[in-house]
Amino acid sequence: MERIRFDHEYDDITNRAAANGRLPAINVTEAVMERISRGAAVGRKGRGAFMRPVMKRTTAFSGALMLLLLLSVSAYAASQYIEIRNAAGEIKVQTIDAITPQPGSAERAENEAYNNYLYKAQNFAKPGEVVAFYVKGKEDQALYTYKEKPLGTYAAFKQEANRTGAQLLPQKLSGYSFVSGKVAPYLPSTDADKQTAAYKQVLSELMEQAAAGTNGQKLFMKAVPWSKPGSVSGLYTKGKYKSELSKYSLAGGQLSITLPSYHNAEKIKVEGTEVIYSKASISEKFSFHYAQWYDEREDSMYMLTDRGNKTLTKAELLALAGEWIKVLK
């Protein structure tokens, strides 16, 4: 089984606080989904050291989510971690200790180098585009990244979902109305992916570019078409309340999530489904919460976040999660 590791998006967020104790606004869902996408692309089994680093960039709630399936400091002993298993008893999601590369270490240098190349590939991509890139002098493999493209109408969201076969989320739910959505691609990353004709063709073309490169150029990129979805999300509003539901595929893999010290989590049964309720307390003035659950039929994880100016209570967030669980079954 392929394994995916996600380091937490907020490892250094407390260092970004201003003197008055305020933190920049963070878009949790976007941060987490972005992290998941990056982790799937570079963190699976079979990658070399250069491919394992993950970015420490904090965005205005991006991939923030990193799928925060976290250690519950209050509900569990310090040595216990949260696990989600499928019907066969296999671990599908588990938490692991956070490991931060030391300044000046080889791993830290590899992280910084990878982030630099990924940043350039992101700048090269157009919104909604997948870019494959190859770094000369590293392993002979293609890496992939995607530039997000928000879909501002339900019609546009439906069209993209239909094009890719992604799950079409409803336009309304429990008084909430659809505002915008996103459909992101599956990025080739597994050993099986690397054996496909499409992957080999892209890698061959990138290596040909590298062979013809001059002036010490190390990074080579090309846009590639995509049609297989890896994640889908929808932002909904109800008066002053906002929430976002995100779904991402585990693609047969096992998800491992690192644990920052400022998160608490607990498992709660909602509509017969194990839901992980998590709350992150970044500072006295800033915290957020969200709910996550695993769908074995889809082999996917769902995450529900609260993003409005008027926040939901824990009970309200879990009740909304229950509505989603019933609709998605």
Short mmCIF file of C-alpha atoms in Angstrom, two decimals:
data_model
loop_
_atom_site.label_atom_id
_atom_site.label_comp_id
_atom_site.label_asym_id
_atom_site.label_seq_id
_atom_site.Cartn_x
_atom_site.Cartn_y
_atom_site.Cartn_z
CA MET A 1 0.00 0.00 0.00
CA GLU A 2 1.29 3.43 -0.92
CA ARG A 3 1.93 5.78 1.99
CA ILE A 4 1.48 9.54 1.94
CA ARG A 5 3.01 11.83 4.52
CA PHE A 6 1.82 15.38 5.15
CA ASP A 7 3.77 17.73 7.37
CA HIS A 8 1.64 20.37 8.96
CA GLU A 9 1.03 23.62 7.15
CA TYR A 10 1.21 25.68 10.32
CA ASP A 11 4.49 24.54 11.87
CA ASP A 12 5.82 28.09 11.88
CA ILE A 13 2.63 30.11 11.90
CA THR A 14 3.11 31.35 15.45
CA ASN A 15 6.36 32.97 14.35
CA ARG A 16 4.35 35.11 11.91
CA ALA A 17 2.28 36.81 14.59
CA ALA A 18 2.64 40.57 14.80
CA ALA A 19 3.66 42.33 17.99
CA ASN A 20 0.03 42.97 18.87
CA GLY A 21 -0.66 39.24 18.84
CA ARG A 22 -2.75 39.29 15.67
CA LEU A 23 -2.25 36.79 12.88
CA PRO A 24 -2.84 37.19 9.16
CA ALA A 25 -6.12 35.81 7.87
CA ILE A 26 -5.82 32.16 6.89
CA ASN A 27 -7.92 30.21 4.45
CA VAL A 28 -7.81 26.84 6.18
CA THR A 29 -9.47 24.72 3.54
CA GLU A 30 -7.34 25.97 0.67
CA ALA A 31 -4.15 25.50 2.67
CA VAL A 32 -4.97 21.97 3.60
CA MET A 33 -6.07 20.85 0.17
CA GLU A 34 -2.99 22.39 -1.33
CA ARG A 35 -0.88 20.48 1.18
CA ILE A 36 -2.67 17.29 0.35
CA SER A 37 -2.09 17.81 -3.35
CA ARG A 38 1.60 18.50 -2.75
CA GLY A 39 1.93 15.53 -0.43
CA ALA A 40 0.35 13.18 -2.93
CA ALA A 41 2.73 14.42 -5.58
CA VAL A 42 5.95 14.21 -3.62
CA GLY A 43 5.44 12.14 -0.51
CA ARG A 44 4.56 8.67 -1.71
CA LYS A 45 6.69 5.59 -1.38
CA GLY A 46 9.43 5.32 -3.95
CA ARG A 47 10.48 8.97 -3.97
CA GLY A 48 14.07 9.86 -3.26
CA ALA A 49 15.15 12.37 -0.64
CA PHE A 50 14.71 15.31 -2.99
CA MET A 51 11.10 14.37 -3.66
CA ARG A 52 10.06 13.99 -0.03
CA PRO A 53 10.37 17.58 1.23
CA VAL A 54 7.17 19.47 1.80
CA MET A 55 6.68 23.19 1.80
CA LYS A 56 6.39 25.15 5.00
CA ARG A 57 4.67 28.05 3.26
CA THR A 58 1.61 29.34 5.07
CA THR A 59 -1.11 30.61 2.77
CA ALA A 60 -4.36 32.35 3.45
CA PHE A 61 -6.09 29.13 4.40
CA SER A 62 -4.96 26.82 1.63
CA GLY A 63 -4.20 23.66 1.85
CA ALA A 64 -4.50 24.56 5.41
CA LEU A 65 -6.12 21.87 5.91
CA MET A 66 -3.92 19.80 5.87
CA LEU A 67 -5.96 17.09 6.72
CA LEU A 68 -5.82 17.72 10.30
CA LEU A 69 -6.40 14.30 11.70
CA LEU A 70 -4.67 15.07 14.89
CA LEU A 71 -3.56 13.86 18.23
CA SER A 72 -6.08 14.64 20.91
CA VAL A 73 -4.14 15.99 23.82
CA SER A 74 -7.24 16.17 25.99
CA ALA A 75 -8.95 12.94 25.01
CA TYR A 76 -5.98 10.62 24.56
CA ALA A 77 -2.80 9.80 26.43
CA ALA A 78 0.36 11.39 25.04
CA SER A 79 1.51 8.10 23.52
CA GLN A 80 -1.76 7.45 21.70
CA TYR A 81 -2.57 8.59 18.19
CA ILE A 82 -5.71 8.74 16.14
CA GLU A 83 -6.26 5.98 13.60
CA ILE A 84 -8.99 5.33 11.08
CA ARG A 85 -9.31 1.78 9.75
CA ASN A 86 -11.34 0.28 6.94
CA ALA A 87 -13.65 -2.72 7.25
CA ALA A 88 -10.71 -5.07 6.67
CA GLY A 89 -8.91 -3.59 9.67
CA GLU A 90 -6.28 -1.82 7.59
CA ILE A 91 -5.11 1.57 8.81
CA LYS A 92 -6.16 4.23 6.29
CA VAL A 93 -5.32 7.33 8.32
CA GLN A 94 -2.87 7.75 11.19
CA THR A 95 -1.02 10.50 12.96
CA ILE A 96 2.76 10.65 13.38
CA ASP A 97 5.20 12.82 15.29
CA ALA A 98 6.18 16.07 13.63
CA ILE A 99 9.82 16.24 12.57
CA THR A 100 11.32 19.61 11.69
CA PRO A 101 14.64 19.57 9.78
CA GLN A 102 17.34 21.41 11.68
CA PRO A 103 18.79 24.62 10.20
CA GLY A 104 21.83 23.82 8.09
CA SER A 105 20.92 20.13 7.73
CA ALA A 106 21.00 18.33 4.37
CA GLU A 107 17.26 17.67 4.59
CA ARG A 108 16.57 21.35 5.22
CA ALA A 109 18.65 22.25 2.17
CA GLU A 110 16.77 19.72 0.04
CA ASN A 111 13.46 21.16 1.26
CA GLU A 112 14.50 24.67 0.27
CA ALA A 113 15.75 23.53 -3.14
CA TYR A 114 12.55 21.64 -3.87
CA ASN A 115 10.38 24.56 -2.75
CA ASN A 116 12.30 26.86 -5.08
CA TYR A 117 11.70 24.63 -8.10
CA LEU A 118 8.05 24.12 -7.17
CA TYR A 119 7.57 27.89 -6.85
CA LYS A 120 8.94 28.39 -10.35
CA ALA A 121 6.73 25.64 -11.76
CA GLN A 122 3.70 27.23 -10.10
CA ASN A 123 4.53 30.57 -11.68
CA PHE A 124 4.88 28.86 -15.06
CA ALA A 125 1.41 27.27 -14.82
CA LYS A 126 -1.78 29.02 -15.84
CA PRO A 127 -4.91 28.78 -13.62
CA GLY A 128 -6.41 25.32 -13.94
CA GLU A 129 -3.27 23.92 -15.57
CA VAL A 130 -1.08 20.97 -14.57
CA VAL A 131 2.64 21.42 -15.12
CA ALA A 132 5.15 18.57 -15.14
CA PHE A 133 8.72 19.47 -14.25
CA TYR A 134 12.08 17.77 -14.17
CA VAL A 135 15.20 18.79 -12.26
CA LYS A 136 18.44 17.93 -14.00
CA GLY A 137 20.92 16.25 -11.71
CA LYS A 138 18.23 14.76 -9.46
CA GLU A 139 16.30 11.55 -9.93
CA ASP A 140 15.05 10.77 -13.43
CA GLN A 141 11.39 11.36 -12.73
CA ALA A 142 8.73 13.89 -13.54
CA LEU A 143 7.09 15.90 -10.78
CA TYR A 144 3.70 17.55 -11.12
CA THR A 145 2.02 20.64 -9.76
CA TYR A 146 -1.30 22.37 -10.34
CA LYS A 147 -2.36 26.02 -10.26
CA GLU A 148 -5.74 26.40 -8.64
CA LYS A 149 -8.69 27.73 -10.63
CA PRO A 150 -11.76 28.75 -8.59
CA LEU A 151 -15.10 28.13 -10.30
CA GLY A 152 -17.32 31.07 -9.40
CA THR A 153 -20.70 29.75 -10.55
CA TYR A 154 -22.48 26.46 -10.02
CA ALA A 155 -22.79 26.06 -13.79
CA ALA A 156 -19.01 26.31 -14.20
CA PHE A 157 -18.47 23.93 -11.29
CA LYS A 158 -20.93 21.42 -12.75
CA GLN A 159 -19.28 21.63 -16.16
CA GLU A 160 -15.83 20.89 -14.73
CA ALA A 161 -17.17 18.09 -12.53
CA ASN A 162 -18.83 16.51 -15.56
CA ARG A 163 -15.65 16.88 -17.64
CA THR A 164 -13.49 15.13 -15.08
CA GLY A 165 -15.95 12.74 -13.49
CA ALA A 166 -15.56 14.42 -10.11
CA GLN A 167 -18.37 14.17 -7.58
CA LEU A 168 -20.93 16.92 -8.15
CA LEU A 169 -21.69 18.55 -4.81
CA PRO A 170 -25.24 19.90 -4.35
CA GLN A 171 -26.17 23.51 -5.04
CA LYS A 172 -27.99 23.82 -1.69
CA LEU A 173 -27.82 22.03 1.65
CA SER A 174 -29.57 22.81 4.96
CA GLY A 175 -30.11 26.44 4.08
CA TYR A 176 -26.58 26.89 2.70
CA SER A 177 -26.13 27.96 -0.92
CA PHE A 178 -23.20 27.25 -3.23
CA VAL A 179 -20.85 30.21 -3.77
CA SER A 180 -17.84 28.73 -5.59
CA GLY A 181 -16.10 25.42 -6.12
CA LYS A 182 -12.87 23.78 -7.17
CA VAL A 183 -11.98 20.58 -8.99
CA ALA A 184 -8.30 19.68 -8.74
CA PRO A 185 -6.46 16.94 -10.64
CA TYR A 186 -4.95 13.70 -9.51
CA LEU A 187 -1.20 14.19 -9.83
CA PRO A 188 0.82 11.12 -10.92
CA SER A 189 3.06 10.04 -8.07
CA THR A 190 2.95 6.30 -7.36
CA ASP A 191 5.16 3.53 -8.69
CA ALA A 192 2.20 2.37 -10.79
CA ASP A 193 1.76 5.88 -12.22
CA LYS A 194 5.38 5.91 -13.32
CA GLN A 195 4.83 2.77 -15.39
CA THR A 196 2.11 4.33 -17.55
CA ALA A 197 2.77 5.32 -21.15
CA ALA A 198 1.60 8.89 -20.46
CA TYR A 199 4.04 9.38 -17.60
CA LYS A 200 6.94 7.88 -19.55
CA GLN A 201 6.17 10.12 -22.53
CA VAL A 202 6.15 13.27 -20.38
CA LEU A 203 9.39 12.28 -18.64
CA SER A 204 11.04 11.50 -21.97
CA GLU A 205 10.11 14.92 -23.37
CA LEU A 206 11.38 16.70 -20.26
CA MET A 207 14.67 14.79 -20.34
CA GLU A 208 15.07 15.69 -24.00
CA GLN A 209 14.66 19.34 -23.03
CA ALA A 210 17.28 18.87 -20.32
CA ALA A 211 19.73 17.23 -22.74
CA ALA A 212 19.43 20.23 -25.03
CA GLY A 213 19.58 22.76 -22.22
CA THR A 214 22.36 25.32 -21.96
CA ASN A 215 23.82 27.82 -19.49
CA GLY A 216 23.55 25.48 -16.55
CA GLN A 217 19.75 25.34 -16.65
CA LYS A 218 18.42 22.75 -14.21
CA LEU A 219 14.62 23.10 -14.26
CA PHE A 220 12.56 21.99 -17.26
CA MET A 221 8.77 22.25 -17.46
CA LYS A 222 5.79 21.60 -19.69
CA ALA A 223 2.02 21.92 -19.36
CA VAL A 224 0.13 18.63 -19.62
CA PRO A 225 -3.62 17.97 -20.07
CA TRP A 226 -5.56 16.32 -17.28
CA SER A 227 -8.98 14.76 -16.80
CA LYS A 228 -8.72 12.61 -13.65
CA PRO A 229 -9.89 14.38 -10.48
CA GLY A 230 -7.99 14.14 -7.20
CA SER A 231 -10.08 16.49 -5.08
CA VAL A 232 -13.24 18.57 -5.18
CA SER A 233 -14.54 21.29 -2.88
CA GLY A 234 -17.44 23.68 -2.52
CA LEU A 235 -17.82 26.92 -0.56
CA TYR A 236 -21.30 27.58 0.84
CA THR A 237 -22.92 30.51 2.60
CA LYS A 238 -25.94 31.03 4.86
CA GLY A 239 -26.28 34.63 5.93
CA LYS A 240 -23.12 35.50 7.85
CA TYR A 241 -22.11 31.85 8.05
CA LYS A 242 -19.72 30.22 5.58
CA SER A 243 -18.56 26.64 5.36
CA GLU A 244 -16.51 24.63 2.91
CA LEU A 245 -16.64 20.93 2.16
CA SER A 246 -13.61 19.29 0.55
CA LYS A 247 -13.14 15.75 -0.69
CA TYR A 248 -9.87 14.17 -1.72
CA SER A 249 -9.01 10.69 -2.86
CA LEU A 250 -6.57 8.44 -1.01
CA ALA A 251 -6.20 6.40 -4.23
CA GLY A 252 -5.64 3.18 -2.31
CA GLY A 253 -3.00 4.78 -0.13
CA GLN A 254 -2.49 5.28 3.57
CA LEU A 255 -2.47 8.80 4.94
CA SER A 256 -0.04 9.91 7.68
CA ILE A 257 -0.38 13.33 9.25
CA THR A 258 2.12 15.12 11.45
CA LEU A 259 1.02 16.65 14.72
CA PRO A 260 1.64 20.24 15.81
CA SER A 261 1.35 20.82 19.54
CA TYR A 262 -1.48 23.35 19.33
CA HIS A 263 -4.22 21.00 18.05
CA ASN A 264 -6.75 18.95 19.96
CA ALA A 265 -8.90 16.29 18.33
CA GLU A 266 -11.49 13.71 19.27
CA LYS A 267 -13.48 11.01 17.53
CA ILE A 268 -17.25 11.38 17.56
CA LYS A 269 -19.94 9.23 15.91
CA VAL A 270 -22.13 11.33 13.62
CA GLU A 271 -24.88 9.63 11.61
CA GLY A 272 -23.14 6.31 12.24
CA THR A 273 -19.82 7.60 10.85
CA GLU A 274 -16.60 8.18 12.78
CA VAL A 275 -15.88 11.89 12.58
CA ILE A 276 -12.71 13.54 13.80
CA TYR A 277 -13.45 16.93 15.30
CA SER A 278 -10.33 19.10 15.52
CA LYS A 279 -9.66 22.51 16.98
CA ALA A 280 -6.46 24.48 16.52
CA SER A 281 -5.61 27.27 18.93
CA ILE A 282 -2.92 29.35 17.24
CA SER A 283 -3.05 32.19 19.77
CA GLU A 284 -5.39 33.65 22.36
CA LYS A 285 -7.11 35.59 19.59
CA PHE A 286 -7.03 33.09 16.74
CA SER A 287 -8.36 29.54 16.48
CA PHE A 288 -10.37 27.46 14.03
CA HIS A 289 -12.10 24.09 13.94
CA TYR A 290 -13.17 21.51 11.39
CA ALA A 291 -14.56 17.99 11.01
CA GLN A 292 -13.22 15.11 8.90
CA TRP A 293 -14.36 11.62 8.04
CA TYR A 294 -13.30 8.69 5.85
CA ASP A 295 -15.56 7.20 3.16
CA GLU A 296 -14.48 3.62 2.49
CA ARG A 297 -16.76 3.21 -0.52
CA GLU A 298 -15.05 6.14 -2.23
CA ASP A 299 -11.68 5.59 -0.50
CA SER A 300 -11.73 9.32 0.16
CA MET A 301 -11.51 11.78 3.02
CA TYR A 302 -13.97 14.61 3.56
CA MET A 303 -13.27 17.79 5.48
CA LEU A 304 -15.80 20.39 6.61
CA THR A 305 -14.50 23.78 7.72
CA ASP A 306 -16.11 26.87 9.21
CA ARG A 307 -15.03 30.03 7.36
CA GLY A 308 -17.58 32.71 8.12
CA ASN A 309 -17.30 35.95 10.07
CA LYS A 310 -19.86 34.41 12.41
CA THR A 311 -18.48 31.06 13.53
CA LEU A 312 -20.41 27.88 14.14
CA THR A 313 -20.33 26.21 17.51
CA LYS A 314 -18.91 22.71 17.82
CA ALA A 315 -22.44 21.26 17.96
CA GLU A 316 -23.52 23.26 14.89
CA LEU A 317 -20.47 22.19 12.88
CA LEU A 318 -21.04 18.53 13.74
CA ALA A 319 -24.74 18.82 12.92
CA LEU A 320 -23.83 20.24 9.51
CA ALA A 321 -21.33 17.40 9.05
CA GLY A 322 -24.19 14.99 9.74
CA GLU A 323 -26.28 16.60 7.00
CA TRP A 324 -23.40 16.20 4.56
CA ILE A 325 -22.84 12.58 5.55
CA LYS A 326 -26.51 11.77 4.84
CA VAL A 327 -26.45 13.53 1.47
CA LEU A 328 -23.18 11.95 0.36
CA LYS A 329 -24.11 8.36 1.20
#
